[in-house]
Amino acid sequence: MVEVTSQYKSLKKSLLFKFMVMVAVSLLISLMVYVIQYQIQKSSITLLQDNTLLAAHNTLSRELGDVRKVVKLLVADDILKQSDENELLEQQIQTHFVNFGLAAENISQIRWLDSEGQEKYRVNFKAGQAELVPKQQLQNKSSRYYFTEGMEHSKGDVYITPIDLNVERGAVVTPHEPTLRASYRTISDSFILNGLIVVNFDLSKTLQQIKSLSTMQAQIQLINGEGYWLLHPRKDKEWGFMLEQPMLTLGKEDSQLWQVITQLPKSQDLIASHSHATSFLKMTLGNNSANGTNDIIVLVKADDSVQNEIVLWSFFIAFACAVSLISISGLYLKSSYRDQRQIIKARAHLEHEQQELLAANTKLQRYIKQQHQLQGELIEAQRLSSLGLMVAGVAHEMNTPLGGAA
């Protein structure tokens, strides 16, 4: 019984060691499952981000391409190239601007400025209506950056300004009007006016279209070359450079990511990259600048809650795997322990029976030996008895004749 108890203890220790090894292996497998599941989820989101990034880029590129075509088509009309300016020609120019602007739904203004920045012609467009601005309301835009940079731009090419908000008489127009200005340098040799034709394009619908591509896994942000947001899931972070809020930049929020973006080479028009679980694409508006002010960064990033969901889901899968493996291991070892106990018990019972059989066999051998001894003694006794009878018979025979003779 003591030996059986010792075997039970030894069996428990052996199975406990096996269980610990199985637990360690199960945890290792579960860790691998977690890493694989996390990478699968992350790759899926990265693919979604890349598709969203490409869709946003195509939308913006298509708009920029249309802008160049529209401006070149506008300035190609012969009315703008006549030599003598008169009242009839002014009306024809205004009519040309009105008809052209009404044909393009995203144009908000068409202006023709002289070399001093003074507006000579201006037509505003809103909700499908055209408004001819009277001469007394025309403004001087010589201090605005798009005039000075546009005048320095080479003839025959369309200059596209960075995207900002429309400003009238020194104040940002509300509700905000995201605006892209495209200008064309006109010289007196080819046009009736030496100056700059400026076309304002309202990007409200374009930005809304890009924003509609966003999902929780791929939220789109548009950032200008200085790091300010033009489009963000939170509207209070947009247009910081126009609203005198210099802290609203990507550089302030995520300096490492902004450093990665700014260090990208400027020799390419389109650069796609991944960093910090974020997909981004850097493109230029078409006018290369040394400080990158004409760059546009299209950035796609998952919401913070999505990252937490990926971690939790991967952990849940790994945890379920660990529980399953440990449970299977425990059931297997429990069954093995029960079987081993039965084997030990059966073996002990068999050994006990063998010992009893051996004892009975020894006892039987002793009985047989004693029987043989008794048989020998009985034979010897019989022999002695026979011998005694024979001796007695002989003596009787000998005694009888002697008795007769007397």
PDB file of C-alpha atoms in Angstrom, residues 26-188:
ATOM      1  CA  SER A  26       0.157  26.858 -25.182  1.00  0.00           C
ATOM      2  CA  LEU A  27       1.106  30.386 -24.099  1.00  0.00           C
ATOM      3  CA  LEU A  28       3.874  30.484 -26.708  1.00  0.00           C
ATOM      4  CA  ILE A  29       1.460  29.366 -29.420  1.00  0.00           C
ATOM      5  CA  SER A  30      -1.098  31.912 -28.205  1.00  0.00           C
ATOM      6  CA  LEU A  31       1.528  34.652 -28.393  1.00  0.00           C
ATOM      7  CA  MET A  32       2.258  33.661 -31.986  1.00  0.00           C
ATOM      8  CA  VAL A  33      -1.483  33.677 -32.722  1.00  0.00           C
ATOM      9  CA  TYR A  34      -1.724  37.176 -31.214  1.00  0.00           C
ATOM     10  CA  VAL A  35       1.140  38.492 -33.357  1.00  0.00           C
ATOM     11  CA  ILE A  36      -0.235  36.870 -36.528  1.00  0.00           C
ATOM     12  CA  GLN A  37      -3.780  38.075 -35.849  1.00  0.00           C
ATOM     13  CA  TYR A  38      -2.523  41.583 -35.078  1.00  0.00           C
ATOM     14  CA  GLN A  39      -0.514  41.679 -38.299  1.00  0.00           C
ATOM     15  CA  ILE A  40      -3.507  40.421 -40.309  1.00  0.00           C
ATOM     16  CA  GLN A  41      -5.764  43.118 -38.854  1.00  0.00           C
ATOM     17  CA  LYS A  42      -3.097  45.756 -39.318  1.00  0.00           C
ATOM     18  CA  SER A  43      -2.446  44.701 -42.922  1.00  0.00           C
ATOM     19  CA  SER A  44      -6.164  44.831 -43.632  1.00  0.00           C
ATOM     20  CA  ILE A  45      -6.375  48.373 -42.290  1.00  0.00           C
ATOM     21  CA  THR A  46      -3.215  49.375 -44.162  1.00  0.00           C
ATOM     22  CA  LEU A  47      -4.725  48.091 -47.403  1.00  0.00           C
ATOM     23  CA  LEU A  48      -7.925  50.031 -46.701  1.00  0.00           C
ATOM     24  CA  GLN A  49      -5.870  53.129 -45.933  1.00  0.00           C
ATOM     25  CA  ASP A  50      -3.916  52.766 -49.168  1.00  0.00           C
ATOM     26  CA  ASN A  51      -7.127  52.465 -51.191  1.00  0.00           C
ATOM     27  CA  THR A  52      -8.614  55.471 -49.416  1.00  0.00           C
ATOM     28  CA  LEU A  53      -5.376  57.392 -49.918  1.00  0.00           C
ATOM     29  CA  LEU A  54      -5.389  56.622 -53.631  1.00  0.00           C
ATOM     30  CA  ALA A  55      -9.048  57.630 -53.988  1.00  0.00           C
ATOM     31  CA  ALA A  56      -8.429  60.946 -52.200  1.00  0.00           C
ATOM     32  CA  HIS A  57      -5.336  61.609 -54.302  1.00  0.00           C
ATOM     33  CA  ASN A  58      -7.204  60.881 -57.533  1.00  0.00           C
ATOM     34  CA  THR A  59     -10.012  63.236 -56.525  1.00  0.00           C
ATOM     35  CA  LEU A  60      -7.582  66.040 -55.705  1.00  0.00           C
ATOM     36  CA  SER A  61      -5.422  65.436 -58.791  1.00  0.00           C
ATOM     37  CA  ARG A  62      -8.468  65.453 -61.031  1.00  0.00           C
ATOM     38  CA  GLU A  63      -9.529  68.788 -59.548  1.00  0.00           C
ATOM     39  CA  LEU A  64      -6.048  70.283 -60.042  1.00  0.00           C
ATOM     40  CA  GLY A  65      -5.896  69.003 -63.590  1.00  0.00           C
ATOM     41  CA  ASP A  66      -9.284  70.526 -64.352  1.00  0.00           C
ATOM     42  CA  VAL A  67      -8.152  73.841 -62.854  1.00  0.00           C
ATOM     43  CA  ARG A  68      -5.272  74.161 -65.309  1.00  0.00           C
ATOM     44  CA  LYS A  69      -7.448  73.231 -68.260  1.00  0.00           C
ATOM     45  CA  VAL A  70     -10.202  75.642 -67.234  1.00  0.00           C
ATOM     46  CA  VAL A  71      -7.835  78.603 -66.832  1.00  0.00           C
ATOM     47  CA  LYS A  72      -6.110  77.969 -70.155  1.00  0.00           C
ATOM     48  CA  LEU A  73      -9.483  77.672 -71.837  1.00  0.00           C
ATOM     49  CA  LEU A  74     -10.598  80.940 -70.238  1.00  0.00           C
ATOM     50  CA  VAL A  75      -7.594  82.961 -71.455  1.00  0.00           C
ATOM     51  CA  ALA A  76      -7.670  81.423 -74.922  1.00  0.00           C
ATOM     52  CA  ASP A  77     -10.654  83.537 -76.020  1.00  0.00           C
ATOM     53  CA  ASP A  78      -9.788  86.176 -78.620  1.00  0.00           C
ATOM     54  CA  ILE A  79     -11.860  88.818 -76.827  1.00  0.00           C
ATOM     55  CA  LEU A  80      -9.094  89.125 -74.239  1.00  0.00           C
ATOM     56  CA  LYS A  81      -6.463  89.660 -76.919  1.00  0.00           C
ATOM     57  CA  GLN A  82      -7.898  92.601 -78.836  1.00  0.00           C
ATOM     58  CA  SER A  83      -5.747  95.701 -79.037  1.00  0.00           C
ATOM     59  CA  ASP A  84      -8.173  98.533 -78.271  1.00  0.00           C
ATOM     60  CA  GLU A  85     -10.080  98.644 -74.993  1.00  0.00           C
ATOM     61  CA  ASN A  86     -13.477 100.323 -75.157  1.00  0.00           C
ATOM     62  CA  GLU A  87     -16.832 100.143 -73.426  1.00  0.00           C
ATOM     63  CA  LEU A  88     -18.178  97.500 -75.795  1.00  0.00           C
ATOM     64  CA  LEU A  89     -15.102  95.378 -75.307  1.00  0.00           C
ATOM     65  CA  GLU A  90     -15.458  95.709 -71.533  1.00  0.00           C
ATOM     66  CA  GLN A  91     -18.999  94.378 -71.782  1.00  0.00           C
ATOM     67  CA  GLN A  92     -17.832  91.528 -73.991  1.00  0.00           C
ATOM     68  CA  ILE A  93     -15.109  90.630 -71.515  1.00  0.00           C
ATOM     69  CA  GLN A  94     -17.609  90.694 -68.624  1.00  0.00           C
ATOM     70  CA  THR A  95     -20.044  88.564 -70.636  1.00  0.00           C
ATOM     71  CA  HIS A  96     -17.254  86.121 -71.418  1.00  0.00           C
ATOM     72  CA  PHE A  97     -16.346  85.857 -67.739  1.00  0.00           C
ATOM     73  CA  VAL A  98     -20.000  85.437 -66.723  1.00  0.00           C
ATOM     74  CA  ASN A  99     -20.752  82.719 -69.271  1.00  0.00           C
ATOM     75  CA  PHE A 100     -17.544  80.894 -68.545  1.00  0.00           C
ATOM     76  CA  GLY A 101     -18.027  80.994 -64.774  1.00  0.00           C
ATOM     77  CA  LEU A 102     -21.619  79.784 -64.979  1.00  0.00           C
ATOM     78  CA  ALA A 103     -20.497  76.834 -67.107  1.00  0.00           C
ATOM     79  CA  ALA A 104     -18.063  75.702 -64.402  1.00  0.00           C
ATOM     80  CA  GLU A 105     -19.891  75.085 -61.130  1.00  0.00           C
ATOM     81  CA  ASN A 106     -16.793  75.223 -58.919  1.00  0.00           C
ATOM     82  CA  ILE A 107     -15.685  78.738 -59.951  1.00  0.00           C
ATOM     83  CA  SER A 108     -16.440  81.356 -57.296  1.00  0.00           C
ATOM     84  CA  GLN A 109     -14.616  84.360 -58.791  1.00  0.00           C
ATOM     85  CA  ILE A 110     -13.003  85.512 -62.009  1.00  0.00           C
ATOM     86  CA  ARG A 111     -10.845  88.631 -61.823  1.00  0.00           C
ATOM     87  CA  TRP A 112      -8.499  90.510 -64.076  1.00  0.00           C
ATOM     88  CA  LEU A 113      -5.942  92.632 -62.204  1.00  0.00           C
ATOM     89  CA  ASP A 114      -3.596  95.174 -63.692  1.00  0.00           C
ATOM     90  CA  SER A 115       0.136  95.260 -63.022  1.00  0.00           C
ATOM     91  CA  GLU A 116      -0.470  97.328 -59.852  1.00  0.00           C
ATOM     92  CA  GLY A 117      -2.807  94.737 -58.348  1.00  0.00           C
ATOM     93  CA  GLN A 118      -5.970  96.757 -58.970  1.00  0.00           C
ATOM     94  CA  GLU A 119      -9.023  94.758 -59.996  1.00  0.00           C
ATOM     95  CA  LYS A 120     -10.261  95.862 -63.440  1.00  0.00           C
ATOM     96  CA  TYR A 121     -12.858  93.131 -63.936  1.00  0.00           C
ATOM     97  CA  ARG A 122     -14.486  90.954 -61.313  1.00  0.00           C
ATOM     98  CA  VAL A 123     -17.378  88.542 -61.428  1.00  0.00           C
ATOM     99  CA  ASN A 124     -18.590  86.642 -58.343  1.00  0.00           C
ATOM    100  CA  PHE A 125     -20.450  83.350 -58.629  1.00  0.00           C
ATOM    101  CA  LYS A 126     -22.670  81.798 -56.008  1.00  0.00           C
ATOM    102  CA  ALA A 127     -25.501  79.247 -56.150  1.00  0.00           C
ATOM    103  CA  GLY A 128     -25.546  79.324 -59.940  1.00  0.00           C
ATOM    104  CA  GLN A 129     -25.816  83.120 -60.103  1.00  0.00           C
ATOM    105  CA  ALA A 130     -23.296  85.624 -61.453  1.00  0.00           C
ATOM    106  CA  GLU A 131     -22.666  89.059 -59.890  1.00  0.00           C
ATOM    107  CA  LEU A 132     -20.816  91.771 -61.791  1.00  0.00           C
ATOM    108  CA  VAL A 133     -18.928  93.858 -59.255  1.00  0.00           C
ATOM    109  CA  PRO A 134     -19.230  97.626 -59.911  1.00  0.00           C
ATOM    110  CA  LYS A 135     -16.028  99.578 -60.507  1.00  0.00           C
ATOM    111  CA  GLN A 136     -16.361 101.520 -57.259  1.00  0.00           C
ATOM    112  CA  GLN A 137     -16.282  98.229 -55.309  1.00  0.00           C
ATOM    113  CA  LEU A 138     -13.230  96.785 -57.014  1.00  0.00           C
ATOM    114  CA  GLN A 139     -10.308  96.190 -54.660  1.00  0.00           C
ATOM    115  CA  ASN A 140      -6.566  96.404 -54.815  1.00  0.00           C
ATOM    116  CA  LYS A 141      -4.875  93.058 -54.208  1.00  0.00           C
ATOM    117  CA  SER A 142      -1.253  94.105 -54.579  1.00  0.00           C
ATOM    118  CA  SER A 143      -0.474  93.009 -51.023  1.00  0.00           C
ATOM    119  CA  ARG A 144      -1.858  89.527 -51.436  1.00  0.00           C
ATOM    120  CA  TYR A 145       0.681  86.730 -51.941  1.00  0.00           C
ATOM    121  CA  TYR A 146      -1.105  85.219 -54.920  1.00  0.00           C
ATOM    122  CA  PHE A 147      -0.722  88.479 -56.856  1.00  0.00           C
ATOM    123  CA  THR A 148       2.991  88.984 -56.187  1.00  0.00           C
ATOM    124  CA  GLU A 149       3.834  85.330 -56.834  1.00  0.00           C
ATOM    125  CA  GLY A 150       1.560  85.143 -59.868  1.00  0.00           C
ATOM    126  CA  MET A 151       3.179  88.214 -61.443  1.00  0.00           C
ATOM    127  CA  GLU A 152       6.579  86.587 -61.035  1.00  0.00           C
ATOM    128  CA  HIS A 153       5.419  83.392 -62.680  1.00  0.00           C
ATOM    129  CA  SER A 154       6.436  82.702 -66.256  1.00  0.00           C
ATOM    130  CA  LYS A 155       4.134  83.532 -69.115  1.00  0.00           C
ATOM    131  CA  GLY A 156       2.108  80.743 -70.677  1.00  0.00           C
ATOM    132  CA  ASP A 157       1.795  78.621 -67.573  1.00  0.00           C
ATOM    133  CA  VAL A 158      -0.882  78.442 -64.918  1.00  0.00           C
ATOM    134  CA  TYR A 159       0.208  79.338 -61.415  1.00  0.00           C
ATOM    135  CA  ILE A 160      -1.694  77.540 -58.630  1.00  0.00           C
ATOM    136  CA  THR A 161      -1.630  78.988 -55.146  1.00  0.00           C
ATOM    137  CA  PRO A 162      -1.778  77.053 -51.885  1.00  0.00           C
ATOM    138  CA  ILE A 163      -5.261  76.250 -50.666  1.00  0.00           C
ATOM    139  CA  ASP A 164      -6.667  78.680 -48.101  1.00  0.00           C
ATOM    140  CA  LEU A 165      -9.912  80.444 -47.156  1.00  0.00           C
ATOM    141  CA  ASN A 166     -11.447  83.237 -49.172  1.00  0.00           C
ATOM    142  CA  VAL A 167     -10.673  86.703 -47.786  1.00  0.00           C
ATOM    143  CA  GLU A 168     -12.634  89.849 -48.589  1.00  0.00           C
ATOM    144  CA  ARG A 169     -11.567  93.296 -47.382  1.00  0.00           C
ATOM    145  CA  GLY A 170      -9.078  91.795 -44.955  1.00  0.00           C
ATOM    146  CA  ALA A 171     -11.471  89.380 -43.239  1.00  0.00           C
ATOM    147  CA  VAL A 172     -12.032  85.646 -43.688  1.00  0.00           C
ATOM    148  CA  VAL A 173     -15.398  85.053 -45.334  1.00  0.00           C
ATOM    149  CA  THR A 174     -17.892  83.069 -43.235  1.00  0.00           C
ATOM    150  CA  PRO A 175     -19.099  80.441 -43.648  1.00  0.00           C
ATOM    151  CA  HIS A 176     -15.629  79.358 -44.688  1.00  0.00           C
ATOM    152  CA  GLU A 177     -14.949  79.033 -48.397  1.00  0.00           C
ATOM    153  CA  PRO A 178     -11.943  76.754 -49.090  1.00  0.00           C
ATOM    154  CA  THR A 179     -10.365  78.350 -52.117  1.00  0.00           C
ATOM    155  CA  LEU A 180      -7.776  77.433 -54.693  1.00  0.00           C
ATOM    156  CA  ARG A 181      -6.608  80.308 -56.905  1.00  0.00           C
ATOM    157  CA  ALA A 182      -5.183  79.782 -60.342  1.00  0.00           C
ATOM    158  CA  SER A 183      -3.641  82.710 -62.162  1.00  0.00           C
ATOM    159  CA  TYR A 184      -2.357  83.382 -65.632  1.00  0.00           C
ATOM    160  CA  ARG A 185       0.141  86.130 -66.439  1.00  0.00           C
ATOM    161  CA  THR A 186      -1.063  88.436 -69.199  1.00  0.00           C
ATOM    162  CA  ILE A 187       1.270  90.859 -70.954  1.00  0.00           C
ATOM    163  CA  SER A 188       0.378  93.762 -73.164  1.00  0.00           C
TER     164      SER A 188
END
